[in-house]
XYZ file of C-alpha atoms in Angstrom:
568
model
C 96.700 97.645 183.314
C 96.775 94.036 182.162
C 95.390 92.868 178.745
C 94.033 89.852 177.977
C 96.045 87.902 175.305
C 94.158 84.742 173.151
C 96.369 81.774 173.893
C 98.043 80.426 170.774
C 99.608 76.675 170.591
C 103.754 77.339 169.950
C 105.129 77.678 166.673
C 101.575 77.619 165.319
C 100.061 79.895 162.868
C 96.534 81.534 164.412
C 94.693 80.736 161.269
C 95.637 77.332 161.488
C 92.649 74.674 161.089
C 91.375 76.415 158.648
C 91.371 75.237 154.775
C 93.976 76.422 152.825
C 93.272 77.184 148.944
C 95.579 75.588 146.870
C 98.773 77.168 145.984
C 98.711 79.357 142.582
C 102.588 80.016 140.935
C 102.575 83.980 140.546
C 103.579 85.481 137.261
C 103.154 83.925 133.423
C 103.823 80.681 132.940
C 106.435 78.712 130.635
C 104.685 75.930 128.233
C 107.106 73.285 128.643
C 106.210 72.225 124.558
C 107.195 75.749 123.749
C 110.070 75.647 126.088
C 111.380 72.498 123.891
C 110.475 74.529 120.514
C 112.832 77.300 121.460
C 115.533 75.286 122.516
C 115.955 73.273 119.660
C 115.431 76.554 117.319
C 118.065 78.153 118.948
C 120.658 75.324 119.465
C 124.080 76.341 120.480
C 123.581 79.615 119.622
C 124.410 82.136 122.308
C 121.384 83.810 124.661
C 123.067 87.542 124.443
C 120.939 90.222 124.600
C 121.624 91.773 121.139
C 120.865 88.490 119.537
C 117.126 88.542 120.793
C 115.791 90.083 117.107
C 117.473 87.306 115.352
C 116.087 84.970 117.263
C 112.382 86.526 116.685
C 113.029 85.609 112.937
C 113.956 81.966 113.722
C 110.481 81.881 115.354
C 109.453 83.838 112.267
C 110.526 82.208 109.723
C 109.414 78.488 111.048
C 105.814 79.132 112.529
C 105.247 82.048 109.909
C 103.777 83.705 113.455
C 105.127 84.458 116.562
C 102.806 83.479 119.239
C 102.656 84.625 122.831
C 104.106 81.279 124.466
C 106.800 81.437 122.128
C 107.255 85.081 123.397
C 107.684 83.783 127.197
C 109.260 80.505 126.330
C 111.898 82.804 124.582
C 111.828 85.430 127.452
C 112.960 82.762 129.919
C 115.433 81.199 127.509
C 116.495 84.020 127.780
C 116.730 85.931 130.944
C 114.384 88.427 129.792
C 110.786 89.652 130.866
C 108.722 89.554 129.027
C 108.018 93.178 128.691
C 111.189 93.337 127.101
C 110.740 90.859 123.949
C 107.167 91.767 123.850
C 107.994 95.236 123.241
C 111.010 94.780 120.876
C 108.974 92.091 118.803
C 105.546 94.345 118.169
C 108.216 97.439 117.120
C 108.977 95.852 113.634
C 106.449 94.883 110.879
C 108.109 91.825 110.069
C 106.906 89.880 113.227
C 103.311 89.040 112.716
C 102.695 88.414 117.076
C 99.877 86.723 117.971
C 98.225 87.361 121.513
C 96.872 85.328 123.666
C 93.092 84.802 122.906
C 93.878 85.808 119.196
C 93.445 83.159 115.934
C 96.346 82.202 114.295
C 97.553 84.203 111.178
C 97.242 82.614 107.956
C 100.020 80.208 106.859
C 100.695 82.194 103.792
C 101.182 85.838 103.373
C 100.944 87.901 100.528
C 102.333 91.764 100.664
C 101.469 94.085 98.234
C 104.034 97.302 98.153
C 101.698 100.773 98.345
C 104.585 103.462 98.535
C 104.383 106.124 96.099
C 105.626 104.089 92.706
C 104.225 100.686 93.031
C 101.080 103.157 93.904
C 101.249 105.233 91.057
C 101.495 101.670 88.656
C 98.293 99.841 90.587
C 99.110 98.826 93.593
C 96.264 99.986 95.356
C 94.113 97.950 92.715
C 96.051 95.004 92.694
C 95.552 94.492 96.681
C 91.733 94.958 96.192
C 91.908 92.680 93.710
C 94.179 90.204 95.537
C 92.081 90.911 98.663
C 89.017 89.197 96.991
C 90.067 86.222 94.913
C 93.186 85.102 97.526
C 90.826 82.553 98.945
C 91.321 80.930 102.267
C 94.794 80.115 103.981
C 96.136 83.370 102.340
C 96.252 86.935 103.877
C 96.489 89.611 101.828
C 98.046 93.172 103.454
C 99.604 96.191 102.214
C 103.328 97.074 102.821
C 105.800 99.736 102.944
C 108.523 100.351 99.873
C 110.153 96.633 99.499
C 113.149 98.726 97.600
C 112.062 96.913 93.899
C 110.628 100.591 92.644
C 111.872 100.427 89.064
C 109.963 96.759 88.962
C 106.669 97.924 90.224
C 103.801 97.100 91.295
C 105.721 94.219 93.573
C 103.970 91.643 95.467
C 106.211 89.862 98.521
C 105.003 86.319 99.180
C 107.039 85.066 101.626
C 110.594 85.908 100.997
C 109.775 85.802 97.767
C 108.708 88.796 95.317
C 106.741 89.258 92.422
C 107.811 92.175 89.811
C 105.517 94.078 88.082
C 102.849 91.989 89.705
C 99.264 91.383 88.519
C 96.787 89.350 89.972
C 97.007 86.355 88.309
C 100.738 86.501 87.983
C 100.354 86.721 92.223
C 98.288 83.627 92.739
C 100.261 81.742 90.178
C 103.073 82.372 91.976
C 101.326 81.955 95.836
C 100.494 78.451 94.182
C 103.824 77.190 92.568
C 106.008 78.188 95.995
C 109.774 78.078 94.980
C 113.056 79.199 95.976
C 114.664 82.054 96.405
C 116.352 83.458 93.289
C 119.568 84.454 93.514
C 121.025 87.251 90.331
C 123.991 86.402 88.631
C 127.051 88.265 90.750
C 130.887 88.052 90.875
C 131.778 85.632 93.385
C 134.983 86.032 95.181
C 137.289 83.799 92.806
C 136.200 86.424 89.855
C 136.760 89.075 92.270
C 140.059 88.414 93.291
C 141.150 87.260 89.558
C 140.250 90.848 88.596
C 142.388 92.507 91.298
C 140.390 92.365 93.696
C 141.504 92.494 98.073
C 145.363 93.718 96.799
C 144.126 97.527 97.580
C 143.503 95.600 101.431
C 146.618 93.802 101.500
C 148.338 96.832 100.728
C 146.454 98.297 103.484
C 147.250 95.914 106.046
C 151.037 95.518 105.442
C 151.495 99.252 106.020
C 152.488 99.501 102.298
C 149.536 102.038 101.591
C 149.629 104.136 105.140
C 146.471 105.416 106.632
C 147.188 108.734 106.068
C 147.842 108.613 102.347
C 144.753 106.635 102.068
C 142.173 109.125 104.133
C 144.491 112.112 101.722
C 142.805 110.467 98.603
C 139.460 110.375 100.151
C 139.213 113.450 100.643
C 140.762 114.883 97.825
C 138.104 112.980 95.814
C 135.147 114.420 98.358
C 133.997 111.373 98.608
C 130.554 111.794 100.538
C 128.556 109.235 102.436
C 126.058 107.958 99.789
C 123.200 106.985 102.030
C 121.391 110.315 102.566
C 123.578 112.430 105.061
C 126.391 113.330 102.915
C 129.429 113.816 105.173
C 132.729 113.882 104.232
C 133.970 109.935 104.538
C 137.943 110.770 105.075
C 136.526 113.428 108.258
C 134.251 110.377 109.448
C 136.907 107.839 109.908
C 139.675 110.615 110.874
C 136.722 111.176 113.602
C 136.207 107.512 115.181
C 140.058 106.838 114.893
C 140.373 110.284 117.086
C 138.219 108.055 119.818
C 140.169 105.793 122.635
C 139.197 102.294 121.392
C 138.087 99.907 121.326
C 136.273 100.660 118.444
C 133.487 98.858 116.455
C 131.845 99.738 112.928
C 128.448 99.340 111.650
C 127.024 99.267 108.276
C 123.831 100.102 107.233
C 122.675 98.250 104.529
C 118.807 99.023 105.681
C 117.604 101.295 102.583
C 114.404 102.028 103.251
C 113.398 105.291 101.550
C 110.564 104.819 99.192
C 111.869 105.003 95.750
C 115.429 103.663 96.847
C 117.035 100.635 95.582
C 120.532 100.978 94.901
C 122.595 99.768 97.375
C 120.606 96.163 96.711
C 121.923 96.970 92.820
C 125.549 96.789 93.918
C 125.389 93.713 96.681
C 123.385 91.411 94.027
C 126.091 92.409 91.110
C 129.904 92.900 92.985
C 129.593 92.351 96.675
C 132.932 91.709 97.264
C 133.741 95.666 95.848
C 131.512 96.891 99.140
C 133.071 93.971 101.080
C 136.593 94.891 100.414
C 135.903 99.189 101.118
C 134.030 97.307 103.904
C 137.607 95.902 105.533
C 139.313 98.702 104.847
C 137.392 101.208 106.631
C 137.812 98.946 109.579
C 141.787 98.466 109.693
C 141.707 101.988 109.412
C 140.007 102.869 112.665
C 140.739 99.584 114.238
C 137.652 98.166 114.480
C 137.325 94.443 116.306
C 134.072 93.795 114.690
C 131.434 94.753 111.942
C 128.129 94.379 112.402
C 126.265 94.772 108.438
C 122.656 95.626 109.273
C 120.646 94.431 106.048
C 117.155 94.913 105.879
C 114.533 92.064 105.933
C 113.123 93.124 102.476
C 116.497 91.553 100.509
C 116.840 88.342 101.048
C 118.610 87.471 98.039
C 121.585 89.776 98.950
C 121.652 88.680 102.472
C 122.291 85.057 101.302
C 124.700 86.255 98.553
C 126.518 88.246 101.515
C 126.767 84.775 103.883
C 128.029 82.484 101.100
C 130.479 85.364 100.017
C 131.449 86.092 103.699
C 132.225 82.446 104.273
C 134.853 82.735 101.633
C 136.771 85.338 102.980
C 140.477 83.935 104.196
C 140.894 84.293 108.124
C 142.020 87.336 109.827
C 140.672 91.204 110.066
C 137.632 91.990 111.910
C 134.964 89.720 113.344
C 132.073 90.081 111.127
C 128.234 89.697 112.162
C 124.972 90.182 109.941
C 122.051 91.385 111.343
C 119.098 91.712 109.568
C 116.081 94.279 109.963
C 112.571 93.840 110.448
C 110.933 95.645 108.588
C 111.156 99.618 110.476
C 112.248 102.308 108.619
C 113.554 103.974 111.099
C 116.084 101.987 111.689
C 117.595 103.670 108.661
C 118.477 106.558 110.850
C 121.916 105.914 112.252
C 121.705 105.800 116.040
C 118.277 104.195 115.747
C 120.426 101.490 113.759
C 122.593 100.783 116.706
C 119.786 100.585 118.860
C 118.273 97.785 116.502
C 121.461 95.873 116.052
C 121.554 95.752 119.802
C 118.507 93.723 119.870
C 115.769 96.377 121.487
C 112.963 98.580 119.446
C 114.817 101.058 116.950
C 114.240 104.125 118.561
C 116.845 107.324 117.647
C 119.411 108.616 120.369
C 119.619 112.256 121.642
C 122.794 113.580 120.255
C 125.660 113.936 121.531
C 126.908 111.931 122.142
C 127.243 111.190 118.831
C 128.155 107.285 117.513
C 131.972 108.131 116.772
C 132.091 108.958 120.424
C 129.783 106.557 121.778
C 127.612 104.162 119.624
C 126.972 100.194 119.548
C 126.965 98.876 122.656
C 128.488 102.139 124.224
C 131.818 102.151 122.041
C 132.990 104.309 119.500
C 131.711 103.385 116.483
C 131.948 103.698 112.496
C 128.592 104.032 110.479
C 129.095 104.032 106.759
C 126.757 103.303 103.852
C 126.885 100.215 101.604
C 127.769 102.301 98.032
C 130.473 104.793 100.047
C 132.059 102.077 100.967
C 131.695 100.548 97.541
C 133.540 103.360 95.732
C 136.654 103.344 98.301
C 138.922 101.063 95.852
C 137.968 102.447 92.497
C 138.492 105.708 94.072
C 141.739 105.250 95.767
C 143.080 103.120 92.832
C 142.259 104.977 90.194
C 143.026 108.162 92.168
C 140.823 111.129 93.116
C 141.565 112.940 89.835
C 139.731 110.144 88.063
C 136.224 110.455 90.646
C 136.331 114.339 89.972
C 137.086 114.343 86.593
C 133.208 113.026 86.361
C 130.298 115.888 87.011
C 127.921 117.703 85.346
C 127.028 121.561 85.574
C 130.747 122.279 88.080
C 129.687 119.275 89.982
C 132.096 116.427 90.364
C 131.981 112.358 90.983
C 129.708 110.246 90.158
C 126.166 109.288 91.606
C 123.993 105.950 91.749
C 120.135 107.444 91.034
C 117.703 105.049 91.332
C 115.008 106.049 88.958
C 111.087 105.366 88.918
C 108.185 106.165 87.729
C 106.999 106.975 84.368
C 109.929 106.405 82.455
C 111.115 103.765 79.610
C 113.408 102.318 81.317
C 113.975 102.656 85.218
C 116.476 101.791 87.076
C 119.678 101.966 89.013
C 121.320 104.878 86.629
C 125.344 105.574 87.037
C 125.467 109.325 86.210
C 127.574 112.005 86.325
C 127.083 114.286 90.095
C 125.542 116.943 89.346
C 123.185 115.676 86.336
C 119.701 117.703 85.765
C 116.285 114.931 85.934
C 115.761 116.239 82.003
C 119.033 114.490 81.201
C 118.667 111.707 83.687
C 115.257 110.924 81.479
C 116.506 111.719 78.136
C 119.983 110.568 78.454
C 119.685 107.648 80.986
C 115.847 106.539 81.059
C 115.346 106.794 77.249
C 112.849 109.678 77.410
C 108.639 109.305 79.235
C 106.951 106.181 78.948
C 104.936 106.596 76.062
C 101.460 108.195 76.519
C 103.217 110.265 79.681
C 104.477 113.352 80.107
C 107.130 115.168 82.434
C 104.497 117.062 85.221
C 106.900 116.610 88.444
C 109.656 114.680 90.058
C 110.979 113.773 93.681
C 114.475 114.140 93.641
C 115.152 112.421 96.440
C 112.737 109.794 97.733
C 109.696 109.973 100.400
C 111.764 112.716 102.021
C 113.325 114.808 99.402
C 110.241 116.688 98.306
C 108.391 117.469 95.379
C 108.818 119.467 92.458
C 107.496 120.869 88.834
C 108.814 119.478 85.181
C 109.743 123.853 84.818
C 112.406 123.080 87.575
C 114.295 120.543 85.346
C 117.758 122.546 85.255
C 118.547 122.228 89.070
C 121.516 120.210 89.164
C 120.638 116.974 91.381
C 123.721 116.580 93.986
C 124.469 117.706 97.307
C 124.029 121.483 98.295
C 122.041 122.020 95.114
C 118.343 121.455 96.062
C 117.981 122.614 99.957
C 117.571 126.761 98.961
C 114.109 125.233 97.144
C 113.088 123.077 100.200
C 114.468 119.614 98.736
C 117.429 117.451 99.148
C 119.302 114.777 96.966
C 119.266 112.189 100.050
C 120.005 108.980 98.696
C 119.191 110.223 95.122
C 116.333 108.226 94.437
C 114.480 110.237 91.611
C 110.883 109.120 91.367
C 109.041 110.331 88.182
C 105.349 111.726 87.794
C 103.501 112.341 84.907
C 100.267 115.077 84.166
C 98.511 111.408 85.158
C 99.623 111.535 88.475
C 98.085 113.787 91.219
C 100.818 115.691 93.324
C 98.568 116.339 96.390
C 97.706 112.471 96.633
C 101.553 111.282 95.894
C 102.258 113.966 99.342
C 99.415 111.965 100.966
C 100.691 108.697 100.309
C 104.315 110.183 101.859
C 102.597 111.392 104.301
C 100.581 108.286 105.469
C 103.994 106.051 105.115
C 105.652 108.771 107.645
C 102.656 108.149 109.905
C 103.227 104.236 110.232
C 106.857 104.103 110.202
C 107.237 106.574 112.796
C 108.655 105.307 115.936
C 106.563 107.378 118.307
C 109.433 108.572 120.666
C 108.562 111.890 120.038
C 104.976 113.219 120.204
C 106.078 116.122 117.515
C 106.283 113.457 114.605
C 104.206 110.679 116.301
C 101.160 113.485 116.222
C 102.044 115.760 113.759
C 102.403 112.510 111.008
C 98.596 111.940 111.909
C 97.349 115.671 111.923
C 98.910 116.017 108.527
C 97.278 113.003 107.722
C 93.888 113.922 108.725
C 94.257 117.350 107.157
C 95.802 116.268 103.939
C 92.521 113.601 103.461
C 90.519 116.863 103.450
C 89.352 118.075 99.470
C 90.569 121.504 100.682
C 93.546 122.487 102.674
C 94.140 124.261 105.021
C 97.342 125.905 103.929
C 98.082 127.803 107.028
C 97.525 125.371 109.630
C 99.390 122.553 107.396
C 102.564 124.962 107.355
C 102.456 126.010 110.896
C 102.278 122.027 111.790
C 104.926 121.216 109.239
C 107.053 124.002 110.807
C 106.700 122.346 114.133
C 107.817 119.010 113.289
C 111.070 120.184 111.473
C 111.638 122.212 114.861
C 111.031 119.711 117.811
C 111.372 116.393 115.857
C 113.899 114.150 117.623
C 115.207 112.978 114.630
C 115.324 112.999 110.303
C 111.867 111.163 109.866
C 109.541 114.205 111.679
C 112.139 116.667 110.376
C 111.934 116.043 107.023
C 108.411 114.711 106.954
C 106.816 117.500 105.572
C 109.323 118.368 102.781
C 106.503 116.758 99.948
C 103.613 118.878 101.695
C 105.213 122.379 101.788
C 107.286 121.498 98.315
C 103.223 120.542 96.822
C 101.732 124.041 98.652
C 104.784 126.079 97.355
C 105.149 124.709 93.440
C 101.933 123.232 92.550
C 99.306 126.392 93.284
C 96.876 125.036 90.363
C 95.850 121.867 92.490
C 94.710 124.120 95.332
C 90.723 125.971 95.677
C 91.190 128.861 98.106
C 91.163 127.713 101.544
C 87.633 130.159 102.055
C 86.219 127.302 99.936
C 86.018 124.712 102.427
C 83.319 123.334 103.686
């Protein structure tokens, strides 16, 4: 059977003759002006992966935005899709992206802290206030803790901030611009004239061996100071245990509400954390340190890079990396993730990050004020740290206190201290017209409880059997002014935005509990049945501990509760 078969003319196309439409490139296309922008922002400095966050805050920093062809002219500067730095710069708060088809953002930016003490002093009325007499070329937004609690209410403008901020005092200063101010601090000639880098020397010339060093540690307990509490000397025992090569991290990214100590001890003696700093890394053989610092203290990140500059050659490589604003990125392995340049999202465990953390190595994570104690405590020996302590406790603790006292503040107290001497002793006594109703003994997290519970000493192991922890030890004080239920709601509502949404058990249950906690009635049950979820499934500390304020409010504060039959 034959077929018939069209001729066709050789080696041409059957559809030729006809009009062709003209050619469209495929995929998004590369301003060339934005191309040159990017270049010259980023110089010589290298295209790695892990650097792609800093380079978001060049763009940050000069165009006060971060606009969408600055997004794909950085993408293909590059080697990334755009996918990738798309998703990495919407993750923090610090990057204000613009979208194609969206107006620009306002050239100035004015941030007004709402967590829980810079609430409880007038926030929330200050950023009404702000919100109608800013006038034009000013945006006016709320923000998460900005770690200046015992200064509050605080107003950011720029990298700039305002203590205990009023609306005038907020224009005035949106007006005048200015530099950064930098506190008064011992620079490295003042630190070494007072002894300070001969505990490292000795170190490093194998005249104070490892092992006599990690002995003191631990005779002296010392703890890590950042929230977790593990035993330093069994940390770094832990990562030197790994094959190397080995890196270590610190995180300097304090973002519990109600927290502000670690910035306390890099604006004062930064060369004390610097020098426990070096140590820890000779003594697990780290190459390099990366110091994560978070966006919100500017002033110690350029005390840290002038400070850094002076140190003599040799030891590790260091690197600062500085957050975004996501605090998350508190959270260890979410850390690592950050510092690697992608969206801080938290790591199933194990492996854990002395087996396997930045960039897949084993890896050191200690806390800015453990690592500031390591020469006080290993010079003036671990009978000197335990000789400190209140009620059989024993060291010593940095409490950042807020609220309605006299005088707030980062307070150095004896471990183990009760919040009726922290305020009497420390805080000199209420503020006046105030008095002692409840207390947070440690931050957004920690939970709530009554002014009758003022004999529980605050320190590790001391608080959990009443469904609270120390953490970080940031002690927020409330007065019979303050409403319990709407200081868990404000928690509450900061959980729900800083979440990370990994994990649908604290992405939704932060919302439900929102939506349930707006409510004039609770609903007890279904609030502890959610809350008991959370602490269950939640991939990491954020959904796990989210609910401590709600359950603590519910369990110690019956009188600001109508029967749950009341509701409408």
């Amino acid at each position: 059977m034959s077929h018939d078969v069209l001729p066709v003319r050789p080696f041409e196309h059957p559809g030729a003759g006809r009009r062709r439409a003209k050619s469209t490139p495929k995929g998004r296309q590369i301003d060339p002006a934005a191309t040159q922008e990017i270049e010259r922002l980023l110089g010589d400095r290298p295209r790695r992966r892990d650097l792609l966050i800093e380079h978001l805050h060049l763009i940050q920093d000069k165009y006060h935005q971060i606009s969408a062809v600055h997004l794909a002219a950085l993408a293909d500067e590059m080697k990334l899709s755009f996918a990738e730095v798309f998703e990495t710069a919407t993750f923090y708060a610090h990057f204000d992206v613009v979208k194609e088809g969206e107006a620009d953002i306002a050239p100035l930016t004015i941030r007004i802290c709402d967590s829980l003490t810079c609430a409880m002093l007038g926030a929330n009325e200050l950023l009404r206030q702000l919100e109608g007499s800013a006038g034009p070329g000013i945006r006016v937004v709320r923000a998460p803790c900005v770690g200046r609690c015992d200064t509050a209410p605080v107003a950011e403008i720029g990298h700039r901030f305002v203590d205990q901020a009023t609306e005038a005092s907020v224009l005035a200063a949106a007006r005048g611009g200015g530099n950064l101010d930098l506190p008064d601090y011992v620079d490295y000639d003042a630190y070494v004239a007072g002894g300070g880098y001969a505990l490292l020397g000795r170190v490093r010339s194998g005249d104070l061996p490892k092992a006599e060093l990690l002995k003191e540690l631990d005779d002296a307990s010392l703890r890590g100071l950042g929230g977790a509490g593990f035993p330093t000397g069994r940390k770094w025992r832990a990562v030197l245990g790994e094959p190397g090569p080995r890196l270590m991290a610190v995180n300097a990214d304090e973002g519990e509400p109600g927290t502000f100590k670690d910035r306390w001890y890099l604006d004062r003696d930064p060369h004390r954390f610097l020098e426990g700093m070096l140590i820890g890394a000779h003594v697990v053989e780290a190459s390099d340190v990366y110091i994560y610092l978070r966006d919100e203290y500017p002033a110690s990140r350029e005390i840290l890079e002038r400070e850094i500059a002076k140190l003599p050659a040799g030891g590790p490589a260091l690197h600062m990396r500085r957050g975004a604003g996501a605090y998350i990125c508190g959270e260890e392995s979410a850390l690592l993730e950050s510092i690697e340049g992608k969206r801080g999202l938290p790591r199933r465990k194990p492996p854990y990050p002395f087996q396997a953390g930045l960039f897949g190595l084993p890896t050191l994570i200690n806390n800015v004020e453990t690592l500031w104690w390591v020469r006080d405590i290993v010079e003036k020996g671990a009978d000197w740290w335990k000789a400190h302590g209140r009620h059989g406790r024993q060291g010593l603790r940095s409490y950042s206190v807020s609220g309605r006292v006299k005088h707030p503040g980062v307070k150095l107290a004896p471990a183990g201290i009760t919040v009726r001497e922290l305020i009497d002793d420390f805080c000199g006594g209420m503020a006046d017209g105030h008095t002692f109703y409840a207390y947070l003994p440690g931050g957004a997290s920690g939970g709530i409880l009554p002014a009758s519970m003022d004999d529980i000493p605050l320190d590790f192991g001391t608080l959990e059997k009443y469904g609270c922890f120390i953490g970080s030890a940031a002690v927020i004080i409330m007065s019979e002014q303050d409403s319990v239920k709407d200081a868990a709601l404000n928690l509450m509502r900061f959980f729900e935005d800083e979440s990370c949404g990994q994990c649908t058990p604290c992405r939704v249950g932060t919302q439900k509990a929102v939506l349930l906690m707006e409510k004039r009635v609770w609903n007890r049950e279904l609030l502890v049945e959610l809350s008991q979820v959370m602490r269950d499934a939640s991939i990491c500390g954020l959904g796990q501990a989210a609910a401590n304020p709600v359950t603590a409010v519910m369990t110690y504060f019956p009188e600001q509760f109508m029967p749950h039959e009341a509701a409408e």
